[in-house]
Short mmCIF file of C-alpha atoms and ligand atoms in Angstrom, two decimals:
data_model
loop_
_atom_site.label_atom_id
_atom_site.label_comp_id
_atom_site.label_asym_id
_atom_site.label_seq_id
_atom_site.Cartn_x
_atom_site.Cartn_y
_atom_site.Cartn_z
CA UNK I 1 -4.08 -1.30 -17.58
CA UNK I 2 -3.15 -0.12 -20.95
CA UNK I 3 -2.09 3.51 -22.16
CA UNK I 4 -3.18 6.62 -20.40
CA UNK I 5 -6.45 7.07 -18.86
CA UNK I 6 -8.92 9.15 -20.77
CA UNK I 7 -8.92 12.46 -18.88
CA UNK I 8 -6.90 11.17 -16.33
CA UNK I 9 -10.22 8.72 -14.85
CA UNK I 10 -10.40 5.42 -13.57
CA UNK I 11 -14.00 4.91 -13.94
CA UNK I 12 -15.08 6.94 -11.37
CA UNK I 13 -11.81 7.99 -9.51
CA UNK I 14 -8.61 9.91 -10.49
CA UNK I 15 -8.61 13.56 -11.68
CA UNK I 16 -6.47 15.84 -10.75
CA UNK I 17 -7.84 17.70 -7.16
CA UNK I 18 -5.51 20.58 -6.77
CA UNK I 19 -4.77 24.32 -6.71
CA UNK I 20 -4.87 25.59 -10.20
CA UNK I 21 -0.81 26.26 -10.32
CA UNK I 22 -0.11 22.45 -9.42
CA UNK I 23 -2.91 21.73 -12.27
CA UNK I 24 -0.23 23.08 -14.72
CA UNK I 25 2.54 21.75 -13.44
CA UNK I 26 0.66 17.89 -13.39
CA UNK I 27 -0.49 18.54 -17.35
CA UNK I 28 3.18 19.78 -17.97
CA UNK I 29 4.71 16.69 -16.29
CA UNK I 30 2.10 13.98 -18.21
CA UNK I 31 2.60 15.60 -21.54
CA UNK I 32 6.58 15.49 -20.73
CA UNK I 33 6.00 11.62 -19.78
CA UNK I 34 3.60 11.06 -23.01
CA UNK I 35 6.48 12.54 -25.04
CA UNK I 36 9.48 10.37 -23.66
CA UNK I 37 7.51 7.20 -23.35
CA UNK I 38 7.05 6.82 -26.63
CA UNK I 39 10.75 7.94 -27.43
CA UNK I 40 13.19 4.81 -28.22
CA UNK I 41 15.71 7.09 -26.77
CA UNK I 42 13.86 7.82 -23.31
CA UNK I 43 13.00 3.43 -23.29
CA UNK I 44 16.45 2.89 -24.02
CA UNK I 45 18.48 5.02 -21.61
CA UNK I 46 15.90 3.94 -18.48
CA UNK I 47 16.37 0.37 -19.48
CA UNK I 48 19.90 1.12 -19.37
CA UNK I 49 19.86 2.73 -16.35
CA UNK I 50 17.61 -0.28 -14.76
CA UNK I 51 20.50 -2.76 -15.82
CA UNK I 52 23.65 -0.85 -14.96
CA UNK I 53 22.51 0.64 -11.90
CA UNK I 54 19.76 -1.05 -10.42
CA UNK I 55 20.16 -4.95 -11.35
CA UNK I 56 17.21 -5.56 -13.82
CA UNK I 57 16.18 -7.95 -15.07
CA UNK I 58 15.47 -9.37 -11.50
CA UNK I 59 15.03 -13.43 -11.55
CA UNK I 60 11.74 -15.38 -10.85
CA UNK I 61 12.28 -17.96 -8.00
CA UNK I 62 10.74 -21.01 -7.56
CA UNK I 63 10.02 -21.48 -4.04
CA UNK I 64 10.71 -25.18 -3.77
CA UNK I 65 10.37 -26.11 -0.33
CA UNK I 66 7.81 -24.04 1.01
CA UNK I 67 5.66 -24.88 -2.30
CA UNK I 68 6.21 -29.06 -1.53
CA UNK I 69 4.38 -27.21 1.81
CA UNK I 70 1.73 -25.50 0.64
CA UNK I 71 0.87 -27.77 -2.32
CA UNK I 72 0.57 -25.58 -4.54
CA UNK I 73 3.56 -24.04 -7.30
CA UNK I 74 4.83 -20.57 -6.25
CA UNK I 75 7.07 -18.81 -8.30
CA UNK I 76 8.76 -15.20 -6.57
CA UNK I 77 9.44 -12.19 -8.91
CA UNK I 78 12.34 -11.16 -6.60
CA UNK I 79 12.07 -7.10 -6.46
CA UNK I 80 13.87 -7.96 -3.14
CA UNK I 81 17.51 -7.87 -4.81
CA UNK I 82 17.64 -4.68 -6.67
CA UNK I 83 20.05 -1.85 -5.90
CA UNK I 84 18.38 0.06 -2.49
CA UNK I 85 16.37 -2.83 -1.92
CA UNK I 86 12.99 -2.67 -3.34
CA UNK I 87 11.12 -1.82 -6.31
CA UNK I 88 10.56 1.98 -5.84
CA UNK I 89 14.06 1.97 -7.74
CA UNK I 90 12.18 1.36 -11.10
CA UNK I 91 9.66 4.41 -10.45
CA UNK I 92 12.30 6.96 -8.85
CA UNK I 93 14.84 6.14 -11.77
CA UNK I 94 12.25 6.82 -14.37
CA UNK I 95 11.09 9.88 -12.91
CA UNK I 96 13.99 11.21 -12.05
CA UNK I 97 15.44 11.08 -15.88
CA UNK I 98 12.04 12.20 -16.69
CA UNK I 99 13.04 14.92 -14.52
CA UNK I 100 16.12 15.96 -16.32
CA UNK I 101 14.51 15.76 -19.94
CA UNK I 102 12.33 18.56 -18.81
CA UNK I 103 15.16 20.40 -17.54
CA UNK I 104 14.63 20.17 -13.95
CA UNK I 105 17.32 20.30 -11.61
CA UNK I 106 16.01 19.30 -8.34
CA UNK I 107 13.56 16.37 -7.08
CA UNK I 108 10.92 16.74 -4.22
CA UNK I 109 9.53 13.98 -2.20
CA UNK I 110 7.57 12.78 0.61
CA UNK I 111 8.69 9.71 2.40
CA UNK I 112 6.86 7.63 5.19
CA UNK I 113 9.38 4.98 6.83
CA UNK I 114 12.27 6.44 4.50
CA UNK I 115 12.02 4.09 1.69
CA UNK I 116 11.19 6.20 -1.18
CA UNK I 117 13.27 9.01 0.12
CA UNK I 118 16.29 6.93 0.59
CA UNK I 119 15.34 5.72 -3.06
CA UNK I 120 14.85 9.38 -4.35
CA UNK I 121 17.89 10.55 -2.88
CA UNK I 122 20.00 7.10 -4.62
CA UNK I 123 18.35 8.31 -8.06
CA UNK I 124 19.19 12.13 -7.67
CA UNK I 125 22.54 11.47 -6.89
CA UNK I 126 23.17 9.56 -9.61
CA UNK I 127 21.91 11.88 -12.41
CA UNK I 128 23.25 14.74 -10.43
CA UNK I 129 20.23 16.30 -9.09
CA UNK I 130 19.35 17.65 -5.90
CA UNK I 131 16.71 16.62 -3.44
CA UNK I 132 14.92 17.65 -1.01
CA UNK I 133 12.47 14.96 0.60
CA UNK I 134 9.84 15.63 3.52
CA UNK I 135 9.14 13.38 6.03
CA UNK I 136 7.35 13.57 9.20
CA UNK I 137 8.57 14.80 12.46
CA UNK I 138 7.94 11.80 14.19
CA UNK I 139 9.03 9.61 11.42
CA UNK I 140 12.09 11.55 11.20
CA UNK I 141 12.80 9.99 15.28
CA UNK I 142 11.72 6.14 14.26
CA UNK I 143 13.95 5.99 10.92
CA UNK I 144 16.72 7.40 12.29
CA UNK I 145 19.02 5.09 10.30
CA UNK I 146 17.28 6.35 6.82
CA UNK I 147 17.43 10.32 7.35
CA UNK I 148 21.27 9.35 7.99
CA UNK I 149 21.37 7.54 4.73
CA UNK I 150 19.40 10.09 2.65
CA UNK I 151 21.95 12.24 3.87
CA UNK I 152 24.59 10.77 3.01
CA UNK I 153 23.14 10.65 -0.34
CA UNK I 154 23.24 14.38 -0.60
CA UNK I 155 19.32 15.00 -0.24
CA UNK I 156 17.97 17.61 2.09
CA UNK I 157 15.45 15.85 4.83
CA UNK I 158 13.11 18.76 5.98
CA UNK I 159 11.17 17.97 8.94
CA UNK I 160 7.33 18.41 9.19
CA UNK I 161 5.55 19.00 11.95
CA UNK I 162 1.82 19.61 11.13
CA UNK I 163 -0.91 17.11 11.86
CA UNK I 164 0.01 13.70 13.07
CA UNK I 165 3.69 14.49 11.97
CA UNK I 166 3.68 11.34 9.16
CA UNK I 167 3.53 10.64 5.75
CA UNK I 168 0.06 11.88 5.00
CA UNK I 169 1.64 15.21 6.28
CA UNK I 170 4.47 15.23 4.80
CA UNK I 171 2.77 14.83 1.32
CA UNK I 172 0.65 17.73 2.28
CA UNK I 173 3.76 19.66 2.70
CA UNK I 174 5.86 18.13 -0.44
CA UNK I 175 2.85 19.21 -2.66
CA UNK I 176 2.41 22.71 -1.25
CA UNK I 177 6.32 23.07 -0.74
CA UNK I 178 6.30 22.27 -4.98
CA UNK I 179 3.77 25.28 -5.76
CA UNK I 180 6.68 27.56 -5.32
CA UNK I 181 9.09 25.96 -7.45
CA UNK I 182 7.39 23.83 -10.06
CA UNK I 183 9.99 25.80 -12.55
CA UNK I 184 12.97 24.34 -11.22
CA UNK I 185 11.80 20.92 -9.30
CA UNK I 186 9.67 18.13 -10.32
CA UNK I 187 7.78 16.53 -7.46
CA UNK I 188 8.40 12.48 -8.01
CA UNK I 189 5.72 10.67 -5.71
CA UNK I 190 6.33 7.13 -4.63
CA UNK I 191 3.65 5.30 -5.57
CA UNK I 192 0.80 5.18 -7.92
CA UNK I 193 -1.44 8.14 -6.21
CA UNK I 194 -1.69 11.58 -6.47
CA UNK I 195 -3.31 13.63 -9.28
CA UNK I 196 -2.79 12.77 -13.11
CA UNK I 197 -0.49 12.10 -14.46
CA UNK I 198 0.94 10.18 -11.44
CA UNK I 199 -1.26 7.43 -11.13
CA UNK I 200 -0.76 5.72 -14.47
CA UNK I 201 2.81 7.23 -14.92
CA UNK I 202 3.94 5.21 -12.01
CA UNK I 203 2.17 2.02 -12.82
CA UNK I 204 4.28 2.50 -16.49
CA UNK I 205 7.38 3.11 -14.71
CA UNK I 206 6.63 -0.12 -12.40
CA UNK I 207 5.27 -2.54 -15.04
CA UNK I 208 8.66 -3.77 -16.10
CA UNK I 209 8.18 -5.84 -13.08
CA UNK I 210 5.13 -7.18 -15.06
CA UNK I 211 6.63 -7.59 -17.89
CA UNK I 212 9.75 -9.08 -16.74
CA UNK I 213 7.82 -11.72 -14.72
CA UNK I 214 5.38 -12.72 -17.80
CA UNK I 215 8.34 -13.51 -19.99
CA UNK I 216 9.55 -15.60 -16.85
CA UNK I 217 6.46 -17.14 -16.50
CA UNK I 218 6.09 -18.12 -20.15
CA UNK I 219 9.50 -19.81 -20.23
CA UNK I 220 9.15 -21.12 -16.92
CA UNK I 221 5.52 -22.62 -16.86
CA UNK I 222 3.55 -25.64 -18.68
CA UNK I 223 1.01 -23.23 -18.93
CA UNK I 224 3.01 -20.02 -19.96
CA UNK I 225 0.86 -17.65 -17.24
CA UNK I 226 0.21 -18.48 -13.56
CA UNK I 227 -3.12 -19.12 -12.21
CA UNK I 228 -2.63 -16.30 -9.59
CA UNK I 229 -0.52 -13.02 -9.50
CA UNK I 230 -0.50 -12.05 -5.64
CA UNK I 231 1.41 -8.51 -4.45
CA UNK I 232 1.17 -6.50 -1.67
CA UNK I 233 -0.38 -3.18 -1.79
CA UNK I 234 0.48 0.05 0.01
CA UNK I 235 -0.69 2.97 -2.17
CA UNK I 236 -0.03 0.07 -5.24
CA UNK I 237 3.01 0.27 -7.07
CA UNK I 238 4.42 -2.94 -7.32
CA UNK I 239 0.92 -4.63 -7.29
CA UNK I 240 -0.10 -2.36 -10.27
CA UNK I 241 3.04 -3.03 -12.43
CA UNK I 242 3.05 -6.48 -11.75
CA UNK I 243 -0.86 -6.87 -12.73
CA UNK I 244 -0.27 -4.43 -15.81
CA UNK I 245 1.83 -7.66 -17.06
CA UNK I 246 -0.82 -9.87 -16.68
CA UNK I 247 -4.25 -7.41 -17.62
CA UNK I 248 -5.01 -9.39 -21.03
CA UNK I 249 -4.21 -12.50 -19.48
CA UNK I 250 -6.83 -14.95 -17.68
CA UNK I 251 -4.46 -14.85 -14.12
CA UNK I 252 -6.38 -14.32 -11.37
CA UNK I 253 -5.21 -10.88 -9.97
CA UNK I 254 -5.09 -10.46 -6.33
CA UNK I 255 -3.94 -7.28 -4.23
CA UNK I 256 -2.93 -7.83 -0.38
CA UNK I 257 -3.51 -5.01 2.06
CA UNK I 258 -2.75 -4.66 5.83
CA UNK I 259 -5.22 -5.14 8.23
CA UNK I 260 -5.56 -1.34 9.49
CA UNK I 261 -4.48 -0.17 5.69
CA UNK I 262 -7.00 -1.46 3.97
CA UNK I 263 -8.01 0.98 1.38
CA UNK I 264 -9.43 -0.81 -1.84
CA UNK I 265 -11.05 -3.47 0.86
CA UNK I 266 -12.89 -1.11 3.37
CA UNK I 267 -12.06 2.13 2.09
CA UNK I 268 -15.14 4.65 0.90
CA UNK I 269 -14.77 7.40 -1.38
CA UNK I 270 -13.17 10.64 -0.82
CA UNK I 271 -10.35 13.08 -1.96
CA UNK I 272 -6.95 13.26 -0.85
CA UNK I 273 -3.48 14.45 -2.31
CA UNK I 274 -5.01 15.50 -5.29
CA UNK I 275 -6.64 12.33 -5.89
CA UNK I 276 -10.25 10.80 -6.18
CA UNK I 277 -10.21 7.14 -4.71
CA UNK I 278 -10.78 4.90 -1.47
CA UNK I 279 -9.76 6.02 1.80
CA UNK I 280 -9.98 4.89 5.64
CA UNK I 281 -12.57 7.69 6.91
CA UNK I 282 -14.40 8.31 10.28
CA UNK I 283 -18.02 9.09 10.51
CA UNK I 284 -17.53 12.91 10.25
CA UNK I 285 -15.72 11.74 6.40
CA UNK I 286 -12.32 12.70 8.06
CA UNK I 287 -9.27 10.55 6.56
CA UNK I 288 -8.15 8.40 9.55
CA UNK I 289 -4.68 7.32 10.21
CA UNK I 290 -3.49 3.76 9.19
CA UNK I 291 -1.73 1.52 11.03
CA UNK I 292 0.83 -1.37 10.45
CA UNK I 293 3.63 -3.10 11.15
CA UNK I 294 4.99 -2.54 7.75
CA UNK I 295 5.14 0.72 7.06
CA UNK I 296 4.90 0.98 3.44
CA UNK I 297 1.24 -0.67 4.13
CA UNK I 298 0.69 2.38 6.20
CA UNK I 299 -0.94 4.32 3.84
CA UNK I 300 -5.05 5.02 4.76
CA UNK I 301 -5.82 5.04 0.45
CA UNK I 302 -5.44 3.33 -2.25
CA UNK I 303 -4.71 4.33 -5.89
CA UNK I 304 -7.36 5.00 -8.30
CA UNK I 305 -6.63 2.05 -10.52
CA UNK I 306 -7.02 -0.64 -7.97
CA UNK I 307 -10.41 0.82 -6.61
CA UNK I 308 -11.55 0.88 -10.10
CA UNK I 309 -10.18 -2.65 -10.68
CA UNK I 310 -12.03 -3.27 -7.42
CA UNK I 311 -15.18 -2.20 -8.85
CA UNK I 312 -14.96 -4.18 -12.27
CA UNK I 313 -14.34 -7.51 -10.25
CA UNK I 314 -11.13 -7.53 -12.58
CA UNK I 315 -8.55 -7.82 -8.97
CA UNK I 316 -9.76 -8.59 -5.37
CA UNK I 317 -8.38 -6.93 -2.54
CA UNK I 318 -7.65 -9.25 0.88
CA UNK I 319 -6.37 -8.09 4.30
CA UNK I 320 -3.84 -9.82 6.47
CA UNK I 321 -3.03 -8.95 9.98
CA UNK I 322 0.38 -7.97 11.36
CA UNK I 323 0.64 -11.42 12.85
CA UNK I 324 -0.01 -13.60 9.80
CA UNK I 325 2.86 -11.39 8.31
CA UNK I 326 5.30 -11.46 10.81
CA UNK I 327 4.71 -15.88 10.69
CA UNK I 328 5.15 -15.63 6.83
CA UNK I 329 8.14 -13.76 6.71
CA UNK I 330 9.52 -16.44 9.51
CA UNK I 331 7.97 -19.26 7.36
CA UNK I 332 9.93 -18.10 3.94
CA UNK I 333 13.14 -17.46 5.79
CA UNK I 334 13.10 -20.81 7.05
CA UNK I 335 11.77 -22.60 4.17
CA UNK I 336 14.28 -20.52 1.28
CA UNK I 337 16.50 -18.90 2.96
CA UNK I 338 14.74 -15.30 1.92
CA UNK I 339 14.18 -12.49 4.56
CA UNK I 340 11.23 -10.42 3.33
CA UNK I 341 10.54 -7.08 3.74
CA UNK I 342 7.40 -6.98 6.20
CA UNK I 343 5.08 -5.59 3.44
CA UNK I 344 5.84 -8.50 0.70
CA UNK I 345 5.14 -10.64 3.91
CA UNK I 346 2.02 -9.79 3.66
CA UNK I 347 1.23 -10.94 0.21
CA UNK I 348 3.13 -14.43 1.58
CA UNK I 349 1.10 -14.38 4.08
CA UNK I 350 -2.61 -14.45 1.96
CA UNK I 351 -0.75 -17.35 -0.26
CA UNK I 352 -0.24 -19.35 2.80
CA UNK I 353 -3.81 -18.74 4.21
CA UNK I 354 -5.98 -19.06 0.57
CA UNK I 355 -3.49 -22.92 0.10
CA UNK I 356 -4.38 -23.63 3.91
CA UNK I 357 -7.97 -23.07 3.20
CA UNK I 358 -8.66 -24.13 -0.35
CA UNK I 359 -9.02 -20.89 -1.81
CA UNK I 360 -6.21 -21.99 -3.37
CA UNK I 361 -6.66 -25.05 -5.21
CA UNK I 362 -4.08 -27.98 -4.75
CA UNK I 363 -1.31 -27.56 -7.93
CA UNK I 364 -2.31 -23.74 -8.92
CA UNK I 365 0.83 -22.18 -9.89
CA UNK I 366 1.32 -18.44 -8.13
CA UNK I 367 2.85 -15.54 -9.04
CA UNK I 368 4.15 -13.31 -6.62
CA UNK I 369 5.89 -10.67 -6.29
CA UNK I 370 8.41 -9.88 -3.54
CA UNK I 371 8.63 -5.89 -3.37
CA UNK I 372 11.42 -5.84 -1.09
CA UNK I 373 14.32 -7.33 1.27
CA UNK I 374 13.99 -7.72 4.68
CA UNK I 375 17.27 -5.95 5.95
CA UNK I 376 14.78 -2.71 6.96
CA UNK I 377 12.68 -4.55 9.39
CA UNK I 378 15.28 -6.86 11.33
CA UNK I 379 15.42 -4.84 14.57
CA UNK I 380 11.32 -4.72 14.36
CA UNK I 381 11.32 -8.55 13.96
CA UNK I 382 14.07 -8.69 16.77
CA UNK I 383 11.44 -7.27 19.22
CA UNK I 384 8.94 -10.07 18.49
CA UNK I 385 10.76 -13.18 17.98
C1 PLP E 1 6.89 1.11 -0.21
C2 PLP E 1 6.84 -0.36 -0.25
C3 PLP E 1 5.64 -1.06 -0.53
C4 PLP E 1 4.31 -0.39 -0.75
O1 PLP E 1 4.22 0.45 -1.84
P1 PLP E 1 3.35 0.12 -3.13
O2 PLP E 1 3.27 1.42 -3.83
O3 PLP E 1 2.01 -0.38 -2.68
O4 PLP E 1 4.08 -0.91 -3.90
C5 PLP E 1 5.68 -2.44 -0.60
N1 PLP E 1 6.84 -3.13 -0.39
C6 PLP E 1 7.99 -2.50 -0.10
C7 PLP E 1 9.21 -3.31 0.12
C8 PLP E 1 8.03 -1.10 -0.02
O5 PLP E 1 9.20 -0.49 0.27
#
């Protein structure tokens, strides 16, 4: 969880799985990325950025009440009250100034619920960028609410309409839409998959969440690092920047999936979007479609860090139902006056099982980090409650 992987591998997965004109394009963007991250000037104007614009540093909240609970000491890295919402705001701001040091003048993305391309759009807009962001057809007609805001934004939402019509489409299309115009537009991808350079470029971009939250933790604890660092994971952004702050430490890293997203914990090995790593397959070996109530879970991989992390026994990857997640985000409402975003619910969720259970010893202290605000899943939680 260090520097760059050596030829873009993580152990066995990674690599860069794509026509040869996007192979150039990848190299051009992770020498770009090598070049300005270890430029004071690059660090300096992101962390700027980060501040000014996006709220960082972000506090780390003891949750009191619900801890007295639980019995056990949980501390929340709070992701939740950044600018937009989330923490895809660290990756799309570093990207997209990434974006104009190599003279680009135009960001492409892929978004699932909206999320990313609502964040996308934010970042473009304010480095004066365009955008153009694709997004399922059928996505498009359940996120109303976030095409109107990416529009708003400026960005250009361009429907897609192959396959199942959602995300795994519309990265399909972002990547083949980008062969025609890596010389004007850099492709920024929302999470930490996709070929190299993307995979560690976005953990780098994210692990100021890490970071952040170990300096917290050291002030904060007896013990200067928690026991446990608990995030959810989609593809694994906020879970990988969050563990990159903890890798040399002896934390206990754990990685939360949905139920019917569960890539690093019942995924098998295949390629997809340029990628080696762990994916939901049927018997024939084709990628099956995930499912979940939140739908930044609903991604059928993983990234190739975590199923390497997997593999080396260094994290652990758990599942969590739809149900459990809908009670946790209830439970830490009620408890500290926090609405979660449905995916962080999920990591909730596993804390409140693993302390009901044991798996969590009595007095452990927990790190966790809350990716986002719950604002984007009210009228979903309206249906159920
Ligand atoms: C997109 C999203 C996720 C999942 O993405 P990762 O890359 O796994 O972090 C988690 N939480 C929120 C709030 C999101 O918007």
């Amino acid at each position: 969880m260090g520097g760059p992987p050596a030829r873009g591998r993580f152990g066995e997965y990674g690599g860069r799985y794509a026509p040869e004109s996007l192979v150039e394009a990848c190299r051009e963007v992770g020498e770009a990325f090598r070049e300005a991250w270890a430029d004071p000037g690059f660090r300096g104007a992101l962390a700027r950025l980060l501040a000014v614009h996006a709220g960082r540093p972000t506090p780390l909240t003891p949750a009191l009440r619900l801890s007295e609970e639980l019995g056990v000491r949980l501390y929340l890295k709070r992701e939740d009250l950044t600018h937009t919402g989330s923490h895809k705001i660290n990756n799309v701001l570093g990207q997209a100034l990434l974006a104009t040091r190599m003279g680009r003048r135009r960001l492409i993305a892929e978004t699932g619920a909206g999320q990313h391309g609502v964040a996308t759009a934010t970042a473009a807009a304010l480095l004066g960028l365009e955008a153009t962001v694709f997004m399922g057809e059928r996505d498009i007609e359940r996120q109303a609410l976030n095409v109107f805001r990416m529009r708003m934004l400026g960005a250009e939402v361009v429907p897609v309409t192959t396959g199942s019509r959602t995300l795994k489409d519309a990265t399909s299309e972002a990547m083949r839409h980008w062969v025609g115009a890596t010389g004007d537009s850099h492709y920024c991808i929302g999470s930490v998959v996709g070929p190299d350079p993307y995979p560690w470029m976005v953990r780098e971009l994210q692990r100021v969440i890490g970071d952040e939250a170990r300096a917290q933790c050291a002030a904060e604890l007896r013990t200067g690092v928690p026991d446990h660092v608990v995030a959810c994971v989609g593809g694994g952004s906020n879970a990988a920047g969050t563990f990159a702050g903890f890798a040399d430490t002896p934390a206990r890293l754990v990685g939360v999936e949905a139920e019917g997203g569960a890539g690093a914990a019942r995924g098998r090995l295949g390629v997809l979007h340029g990628c080696r790593s762990l994916f939901l397959q049927d018997g024939d070996g084709q990628i099956t479609q995930a499912h979940s109530i939140a739908a930044g879970l609903d991604y059928p991989g993983v990234g190739p860090e975590h199923a390497h992390l997997r593999d080396l026994g260094r994290a652990r990857y758990v599942t969590v139902t739809d149900d459990e997640a809908v009670r946790a985000a209830v439970r830490l409402a009620r408890t500290e006056g926090i609405v979660p975003a449905l995916e962080s619910a999920h990591a909730l969720a596993w804390v409140i099982r693993a302390a009901d259970d044991g798996d969590l010893p009595a007095g452990s202290t927990v790190l966790m980090t809350l990716s986002g605000r719950g604002d984007k899943d009210v009228s979903t939680l309206k249906e159920l409650l």
